[in-house]
PDB file of C-alpha atoms in Angstrom:
ATOM      1  CA  LEU A   1     122.534 -12.645 195.390  1.00  0.00           C
ATOM      2  CA  LEU A   2     124.121  -9.284 194.613  1.00  0.00           C
ATOM      3  CA  ASN A   3     120.696  -7.637 194.398  1.00  0.00           C
ATOM      4  CA  LYS A   4     119.764  -9.161 197.742  1.00  0.00           C
ATOM      5  CA  HIS A   5     122.647  -7.316 199.369  1.00  0.00           C
ATOM      6  CA  GLY A   6     122.152  -4.106 197.400  1.00  0.00           C
ATOM      7  CA  ILE A   7     125.353  -4.506 195.440  1.00  0.00           C
ATOM      8  CA  LYS A   8     125.430  -3.192 191.881  1.00  0.00           C
ATOM      9  CA  MET A   9     127.264  -5.170 189.209  1.00  0.00           C
ATOM     10  CA  TRP A  10     129.243  -3.183 186.666  1.00  0.00           C
ATOM     11  CA  TRP A  11     128.808  -4.243 183.069  1.00  0.00           C
ATOM     12  CA  ALA A  12     130.293  -2.467 180.067  1.00  0.00           C
ATOM     13  CA  ALA A  13     129.324  -3.700 176.608  1.00  0.00           C
ATOM     14  CA  GLY A  14     131.818  -3.947 173.773  1.00  0.00           C
ATOM     15  CA  VAL A  15     135.010  -3.645 175.789  1.00  0.00           C
ATOM     16  CA  ASN A  16     136.689  -6.502 173.887  1.00  0.00           C
ATOM     17  CA  LYS A  17     134.996  -5.942 170.520  1.00  0.00           C
ATOM     18  CA  THR A  18     138.172  -5.135 168.589  1.00  0.00           C
ATOM     19  CA  ALA A  19     139.950  -8.332 169.588  1.00  0.00           C
ATOM     20  CA  VAL A  20     136.988 -10.574 168.744  1.00  0.00           C
ATOM     21  CA  ALA A  21     136.179  -8.762 165.490  1.00  0.00           C
ATOM     22  CA  GLU A  22     139.776  -8.973 164.258  1.00  0.00           C
ATOM     23  CA  LEU A  23     139.841 -12.708 164.982  1.00  0.00           C
ATOM     24  CA  SER A  24     136.522 -13.120 163.189  1.00  0.00           C
ATOM     25  CA  VAL A  25     137.821 -11.510 160.001  1.00  0.00           C
ATOM     26  CA  ALA A  26     141.103 -13.425 160.224  1.00  0.00           C
ATOM     27  CA  SER A  27     139.097 -16.634 160.659  1.00  0.00           C
ATOM     28  CA  MET A  28     137.131 -15.967 157.486  1.00  0.00           C
ATOM     29  CA  ILE A  29     140.327 -15.551 155.489  1.00  0.00           C
ATOM     30  CA  PHE A  30     142.052 -18.563 157.053  1.00  0.00           C
ATOM     31  CA  ALA A  31     139.023 -20.788 156.470  1.00  0.00           C
ATOM     32  CA  ILE A  32     138.377 -19.782 152.879  1.00  0.00           C
ATOM     33  CA  ARG A  33     142.090 -20.214 152.061  1.00  0.00           C
ATOM     34  CA  LYS A  34     142.166 -23.602 153.891  1.00  0.00           C
ATOM     35  CA  VAL A  35     145.134 -22.423 155.936  1.00  0.00           C
ATOM     36  CA  HIS A  36     144.462 -24.901 158.738  1.00  0.00           C
ATOM     37  CA  ALA A  37     144.496 -27.877 156.361  1.00  0.00           C
ATOM     38  CA  PHE A  38     147.668 -26.731 154.601  1.00  0.00           C
ATOM     39  CA  SER A  39     149.381 -26.148 157.951  1.00  0.00           C
ATOM     40  CA  SER A  40     148.456 -29.665 159.105  1.00  0.00           C
ATOM     41  CA  ILE A  41     149.897 -31.155 155.916  1.00  0.00           C
ATOM     42  CA  LEU A  42     153.151 -29.247 156.331  1.00  0.00           C
ATOM     43  CA  ARG A  43     153.378 -30.315 159.975  1.00  0.00           C
ATOM     44  CA  ALA A  44     152.990 -33.918 158.822  1.00  0.00           C
ATOM     45  CA  GLY A  45     156.069 -33.565 156.609  1.00  0.00           C
ATOM     46  CA  GLN A  46     154.246 -33.133 153.300  1.00  0.00           C
ATOM     47  CA  TRP A  47     154.127 -30.251 150.821  1.00  0.00           C
ATOM     48  CA  LYS A  48     150.700 -28.989 149.699  1.00  0.00           C
ATOM     49  CA  GLY A  49     149.137 -32.454 149.437  1.00  0.00           C
ATOM     50  CA  PRO A  50     145.549 -33.167 148.321  1.00  0.00           C
ATOM     51  CA  VAL A  51     143.836 -30.148 149.869  1.00  0.00           C
ATOM     52  CA  GLY A  52     143.245 -28.357 146.567  1.00  0.00           C
ATOM     53  CA  PHE A  53     142.720 -24.657 146.005  1.00  0.00           C
ATOM     54  CA  GLY A  54     141.350 -22.154 148.473  1.00  0.00           C
ATOM     55  CA  ASN A  55     139.331 -19.122 147.444  1.00  0.00           C
ATOM     56  CA  ASP A  56     139.522 -15.348 147.667  1.00  0.00           C
ATOM     57  CA  LEU A  57     137.333 -13.612 150.216  1.00  0.00           C
ATOM     58  CA  ARG A  58     136.895 -10.713 147.784  1.00  0.00           C
ATOM     59  CA  GLY A  59     133.690 -10.971 145.829  1.00  0.00           C
ATOM     60  CA  LYS A  60     131.997 -13.288 148.302  1.00  0.00           C
ATOM     61  CA  THR A  61     128.792 -12.654 150.231  1.00  0.00           C
ATOM     62  CA  VAL A  62     129.571 -12.430 153.938  1.00  0.00           C
ATOM     63  CA  GLY A  63     126.631 -12.807 156.294  1.00  0.00           C
ATOM     64  CA  ILE A  64     126.714 -11.625 159.887  1.00  0.00           C
ATOM     65  CA  HIS A  65     124.140 -12.984 162.305  1.00  0.00           C
ATOM     66  CA  GLY A  66     123.948 -10.447 165.111  1.00  0.00           C
ATOM     67  CA  CYS A  67     125.121  -6.877 164.614  1.00  0.00           C
ATOM     68  CA  GLY A  68     125.829  -5.632 168.109  1.00  0.00           C
ATOM     69  CA  HIS A  69     129.159  -4.188 169.224  1.00  0.00           C
ATOM     70  CA  ILE A  70     131.236  -7.021 167.736  1.00  0.00           C
ATOM     71  CA  GLY A  71     129.131  -7.492 164.609  1.00  0.00           C
ATOM     72  CA  GLN A  72     129.352  -3.797 163.813  1.00  0.00           C
ATOM     73  CA  GLU A  73     133.109  -3.875 164.243  1.00  0.00           C
ATOM     74  CA  VAL A  74     133.312  -6.825 161.840  1.00  0.00           C
ATOM     75  CA  VAL A  75     131.314  -4.821 159.295  1.00  0.00           C
ATOM     76  CA  LYS A  76     133.772  -1.952 159.588  1.00  0.00           C
ATOM     77  CA  LEU A  77     136.844  -4.179 159.295  1.00  0.00           C
ATOM     78  CA  LEU A  78     135.469  -5.869 156.176  1.00  0.00           C
ATOM     79  CA  GLN A  79     135.029  -2.621 154.244  1.00  0.00           C
ATOM     80  CA  PRO A  80     138.291  -2.855 152.243  1.00  0.00           C
ATOM     81  CA  PHE A  81     137.771  -6.508 151.275  1.00  0.00           C
ATOM     82  CA  GLY A  82     135.300  -6.032 148.455  1.00  0.00           C
ATOM     83  CA  VAL A  83     132.650  -8.340 149.885  1.00  0.00           C
ATOM     84  CA  LYS A  84     128.867  -8.146 149.772  1.00  0.00           C
ATOM     85  CA  LEU A  85     127.705  -7.670 153.355  1.00  0.00           C
ATOM     86  CA  ILE A  86     124.344  -8.961 154.525  1.00  0.00           C
ATOM     87  CA  VAL A  87     123.231  -8.815 158.147  1.00  0.00           C
ATOM     88  CA  CYS A  88     120.404 -10.285 160.190  1.00  0.00           C
ATOM     89  CA  ASP A  89     119.640  -8.518 163.445  1.00  0.00           C
ATOM     90  CA  ARG A  90     116.436  -7.942 165.400  1.00  0.00           C
ATOM     91  CA  VAL A  91     117.273  -4.250 165.920  1.00  0.00           C
ATOM     92  CA  PRO A  92     116.814  -1.925 162.902  1.00  0.00           C
ATOM     93  CA  MET A  93     119.986   0.057 162.206  1.00  0.00           C
ATOM     94  CA  ASP A  94     119.181   1.847 158.990  1.00  0.00           C
ATOM     95  CA  TYR A  95     121.764   4.610 159.413  1.00  0.00           C
ATOM     96  CA  PHE A  96     124.584   2.179 160.190  1.00  0.00           C
ATOM     97  CA  PHE A  97     123.617  -0.147 157.348  1.00  0.00           C
ATOM     98  CA  LYS A  98     123.469   2.718 154.864  1.00  0.00           C
ATOM     99  CA  GLN A  99     126.790   4.131 156.033  1.00  0.00           C
ATOM    100  CA  TYR A 100     128.592   0.827 155.549  1.00  0.00           C
ATOM    101  CA  ASN A 101     126.668  -0.475 152.530  1.00  0.00           C
ATOM    102  CA  VAL A 102     125.047  -3.365 154.386  1.00  0.00           C
ATOM    103  CA  GLU A 103     121.883  -5.149 153.318  1.00  0.00           C
ATOM    104  CA  SER A 104     119.480  -6.121 156.094  1.00  0.00           C
ATOM    105  CA  VAL A 105     117.965  -9.565 155.497  1.00  0.00           C
ATOM    106  CA  SER A 106     115.852 -12.188 157.228  1.00  0.00           C
ATOM    107  CA  ALA A 107     117.464 -15.196 158.881  1.00  0.00           C
ATOM    108  CA  ASP A 108     116.351 -17.508 156.074  1.00  0.00           C
ATOM    109  CA  GLU A 109     117.851 -15.193 153.471  1.00  0.00           C
ATOM    110  CA  LEU A 110     121.057 -14.892 155.485  1.00  0.00           C
ATOM    111  CA  TRP A 111     121.454 -18.664 155.585  1.00  0.00           C
ATOM    112  CA  ALA A 112     120.605 -19.127 151.909  1.00  0.00           C
ATOM    113  CA  ARG A 113     122.896 -16.424 150.502  1.00  0.00           C
ATOM    114  CA  SER A 114     126.018 -16.366 152.693  1.00  0.00           C
ATOM    115  CA  ASP A 115     129.239 -17.795 151.299  1.00  0.00           C
ATOM    116  CA  VAL A 116     130.745 -17.080 154.704  1.00  0.00           C
ATOM    117  CA  LEU A 117     128.456 -16.829 157.720  1.00  0.00           C
ATOM    118  CA  ALA A 118     129.746 -15.361 160.984  1.00  0.00           C
ATOM    119  CA  ILE A 119     127.699 -15.780 164.161  1.00  0.00           C
ATOM    120  CA  HIS A 120     127.924 -12.847 166.575  1.00  0.00           C
ATOM    121  CA  LEU A 121     124.757 -13.394 168.589  1.00  0.00           C
ATOM    122  CA  SER A 122     124.319 -13.094 172.324  1.00  0.00           C
ATOM    123  CA  LYS A 123     123.575 -16.304 174.195  1.00  0.00           C
ATOM    124  CA  ASN A 124     120.028 -16.243 175.523  1.00  0.00           C
ATOM    125  CA  SER A 125     116.794 -18.232 175.439  1.00  0.00           C
ATOM    126  CA  SER A 126     116.122 -17.203 171.830  1.00  0.00           C
ATOM    127  CA  THR A 127     119.551 -18.178 170.470  1.00  0.00           C
ATOM    128  CA  ILE A 128     120.525 -21.316 172.420  1.00  0.00           C
ATOM    129  CA  GLY A 129     120.274 -24.224 169.995  1.00  0.00           C
ATOM    130  CA  MET A 130     119.303 -21.929 167.119  1.00  0.00           C
ATOM    131  CA  TYR A 131     121.565 -23.610 164.566  1.00  0.00           C
ATOM    132  CA  THR A 132     119.817 -26.961 164.408  1.00  0.00           C
ATOM    133  CA  ALA A 133     120.303 -29.585 161.716  1.00  0.00           C
ATOM    134  CA  ASP A 134     117.387 -28.049 159.813  1.00  0.00           C
ATOM    135  CA  VAL A 135     118.958 -24.588 159.944  1.00  0.00           C
ATOM    136  CA  LEU A 136     122.348 -25.913 158.848  1.00  0.00           C
ATOM    137  CA  ASP A 137     120.602 -27.473 155.871  1.00  0.00           C
ATOM    138  CA  LYS A 138     119.221 -24.050 154.953  1.00  0.00           C
ATOM    139  CA  MET A 139     122.742 -22.714 154.538  1.00  0.00           C
ATOM    140  CA  LYS A 140     124.165 -22.257 151.070  1.00  0.00           C
ATOM    141  CA  PRO A 141     125.872 -25.490 149.971  1.00  0.00           C
ATOM    142  CA  GLY A 142     129.619 -25.193 150.391  1.00  0.00           C
ATOM    143  CA  ALA A 143     129.391 -22.253 152.804  1.00  0.00           C
ATOM    144  CA  LEU A 144     131.776 -21.573 155.667  1.00  0.00           C
ATOM    145  CA  LEU A 145     130.480 -21.161 159.220  1.00  0.00           C
ATOM    146  CA  VAL A 146     132.340 -19.012 161.762  1.00  0.00           C
ATOM    147  CA  ASN A 147     131.248 -19.028 165.411  1.00  0.00           C
ATOM    148  CA  LEU A 148     133.143 -16.747 167.755  1.00  0.00           C
ATOM    149  CA  ALA A 149     130.029 -15.953 169.794  1.00  0.00           C
ATOM    150  CA  ARG A 150     129.051 -18.592 172.357  1.00  0.00           C
ATOM    151  CA  GLY A 151     128.833 -22.347 172.671  1.00  0.00           C
ATOM    152  CA  ASN A 152     125.498 -24.176 172.491  1.00  0.00           C
ATOM    153  CA  LEU A 153     124.239 -21.994 169.633  1.00  0.00           C
ATOM    154  CA  VAL A 154     125.103 -24.675 167.045  1.00  0.00           C
ATOM    155  CA  ASP A 155     124.196 -28.377 167.093  1.00  0.00           C
ATOM    156  CA  GLU A 156     127.747 -29.722 167.033  1.00  0.00           C
ATOM    157  CA  GLN A 157     126.843 -33.276 166.012  1.00  0.00           C
ATOM    158  CA  ALA A 158     124.758 -31.997 163.111  1.00  0.00           C
ATOM    159  CA  LEU A 159     127.617 -29.705 162.062  1.00  0.00           C
ATOM    160  CA  LYS A 160     130.087 -32.604 162.218  1.00  0.00           C
ATOM    161  CA  GLU A 161     127.939 -34.660 159.853  1.00  0.00           C
ATOM    162  CA  ARG A 162     127.684 -31.804 157.357  1.00  0.00           C
ATOM    163  CA  LEU A 163     131.402 -31.053 157.507  1.00  0.00           C
ATOM    164  CA  GLU A 164     132.151 -34.713 156.839  1.00  0.00           C
ATOM    165  CA  SER A 165     129.777 -34.798 153.874  1.00  0.00           C
ATOM    166  CA  GLY A 166     131.012 -31.471 152.496  1.00  0.00           C
ATOM    167  CA  ARG A 167     127.528 -29.947 152.693  1.00  0.00           C
ATOM    168  CA  ILE A 168     129.239 -27.252 154.771  1.00  0.00           C
ATOM    169  CA  ALA A 169     132.722 -26.692 153.376  1.00  0.00           C
ATOM    170  CA  GLY A 170     134.402 -25.597 156.577  1.00  0.00           C
ATOM    171  CA  ALA A 171     133.926 -24.115 160.006  1.00  0.00           C
ATOM    172  CA  VAL A 172     135.835 -22.014 162.500  1.00  0.00           C
ATOM    173  CA  PHE A 173     134.873 -22.279 166.179  1.00  0.00           C
ATOM    174  CA  ASP A 174     136.325 -20.463 169.166  1.00  0.00           C
ATOM    175  CA  VAL A 175     133.517 -21.620 171.473  1.00  0.00           C
ATOM    176  CA  PHE A 176     131.974 -24.996 172.233  1.00  0.00           C
ATOM    177  CA  ALA A 177     129.025 -26.462 174.109  1.00  0.00           C
ATOM    178  CA  VAL A 178     131.390 -28.024 176.639  1.00  0.00           C
ATOM    179  CA  GLU A 179     134.688 -26.339 177.500  1.00  0.00           C
ATOM    180  CA  PRO A 180     137.493 -27.235 177.686  1.00  0.00           C
ATOM    181  CA  ALA A 181     136.697 -28.886 174.358  1.00  0.00           C
ATOM    182  CA  ASN A 182     139.586 -31.363 174.377  1.00  0.00           C
ATOM    183  CA  GLY A 183     138.337 -34.590 172.851  1.00  0.00           C
ATOM    184  CA  ASN A 184     135.531 -32.906 170.926  1.00  0.00           C
ATOM    185  CA  PRO A 185     135.349 -34.856 167.620  1.00  0.00           C
ATOM    186  CA  LEU A 186     134.830 -31.640 165.664  1.00  0.00           C
ATOM    187  CA  ILE A 187     138.397 -30.601 166.350  1.00  0.00           C
ATOM    188  CA  ASP A 188     139.887 -33.538 164.458  1.00  0.00           C
ATOM    189  CA  LEU A 189     138.073 -32.780 161.214  1.00  0.00           C
ATOM    190  CA  PRO A 190     140.402 -31.424 158.499  1.00  0.00           C
ATOM    191  CA  ASN A 191     137.898 -28.701 157.551  1.00  0.00           C
ATOM    192  CA  MET A 192     137.405 -27.503 161.136  1.00  0.00           C
ATOM    193  CA  PHE A 193     139.632 -24.668 162.386  1.00  0.00           C
ATOM    194  CA  ALA A 194     139.310 -24.564 166.181  1.00  0.00           C
ATOM    195  CA  PHE A 195     140.547 -22.224 168.905  1.00  0.00           C
ATOM    196  CA  PRO A 196     140.399 -22.640 172.708  1.00  0.00           C
ATOM    197  CA  HIS A 197     138.097 -19.643 173.415  1.00  0.00           C
ATOM    198  CA  ILE A 198     140.722 -16.994 172.664  1.00  0.00           C
ATOM    199  CA  GLY A 199     138.503 -14.313 171.092  1.00  0.00           C
ATOM    200  CA  ALA A 200     139.241 -11.722 173.738  1.00  0.00           C
ATOM    201  CA  THR A 201     142.695 -12.881 174.779  1.00  0.00           C
ATOM    202  CA  THR A 202     144.817 -10.009 173.576  1.00  0.00           C
ATOM    203  CA  ARG A 203     146.822  -7.813 175.908  1.00  0.00           C
ATOM    204  CA  GLU A 204     144.857  -4.781 174.772  1.00  0.00           C
ATOM    205  CA  ALA A 205     141.468  -6.421 175.355  1.00  0.00           C
ATOM    206  CA  TRP A 206     142.396  -7.655 178.814  1.00  0.00           C
ATOM    207  CA  GLU A 207     143.758  -4.250 179.755  1.00  0.00           C
ATOM    208  CA  SER A 208     140.480  -2.677 178.620  1.00  0.00           C
ATOM    209  CA  MET A 209     138.457  -5.189 180.624  1.00  0.00           C
ATOM    210  CA  LEU A 210     140.609  -4.650 183.686  1.00  0.00           C
ATOM    211  CA  ARG A 211     140.333  -0.874 183.441  1.00  0.00           C
ATOM    212  CA  SER A 212     136.581  -1.168 182.940  1.00  0.00           C
ATOM    213  CA  GLY A 213     136.308  -3.307 186.058  1.00  0.00           C
ATOM    214  CA  MET A 214     138.397  -0.909 188.116  1.00  0.00           C
ATOM    215  CA  TYR A 215     136.318   2.014 186.865  1.00  0.00           C
ATOM    216  CA  GLY A 216     133.193   0.088 187.758  1.00  0.00           C
ATOM    217  CA  VAL A 217     134.315  -0.485 191.320  1.00  0.00           C
ATOM    218  CA  GLU A 218     134.852   3.246 191.643  1.00  0.00           C
ATOM    219  CA  LYS A 219     131.733   4.438 189.825  1.00  0.00           C
ATOM    220  CA  ALA A 220     129.174   1.647 190.135  1.00  0.00           C
ATOM    221  CA  TYR A 221     127.091   3.528 192.685  1.00  0.00           C
ATOM    222  CA  GLU A 222     126.758   6.563 190.448  1.00  0.00           C
ATOM    223  CA  ALA A 223     123.672   5.372 188.616  1.00  0.00           C
ATOM    224  CA  GLN A 224     123.597   7.048 185.231  1.00  0.00           C
ATOM    225  CA  PRO A 225     121.360   4.977 182.937  1.00  0.00           C
ATOM    226  CA  GLY A 226     122.775   4.650 179.461  1.00  0.00           C
ATOM    227  CA  ILE A 227     126.281   5.560 180.623  1.00  0.00           C
ATOM    228  CA  TYR A 228     126.894   3.166 183.470  1.00  0.00           C
ATOM    229  CA  PRO A 229     124.641   0.179 182.601  1.00  0.00           C
ATOM    230  CA  PHE A 230     123.821  -2.200 185.392  1.00  0.00           C
ATOM    231  CA  ASP A 231     122.793  -5.813 184.864  1.00  0.00           C
TER     232      ASP A 231
END
């Protein structure tokens, strides 16, 4: 419709990358330490309870599926944590990978080796429904799955079954196939840590998005490919 009327749409990639990347790293730590489960026990009037031990993030293999603006920021934030970083992305980034000591791997290798797997893929025809039951079964037994990307990338029913069985130890989701996700049975699982799509909801991220939009209104007709991308 916008094209029909000759109106350019402003789009600036990576404006909220810091907010989402910080939440991604925090999610990894919270999930591997079972913070959500311990918090639920305390809220129920108990102390510690039967949750058992969490684990350190240090020393683990962290896989990142999708290394765009947010994925790259996650790589940078994880540098002090002493993890082994493996990444699957369709775009070769040899210089970036070398700079941050990242190993580029295939999707199958990513699934098989990751102790913690963070999805930071775009939502498109090639990624919708990617994480099927078969793919979830390719993941390392006892792995943690973090999805702060988009809903509909993961088969939620298949994930629920594997969380209940312990095949996948835990998951953190900020996005769901249907939102609002109230009533989604995943949310009630003790090893699911769920947020209501808050990845970019920081004051700093919203200010950046607002300023980007205002700048776009002013500059959108100054077509400078690579600087002012239009979509």
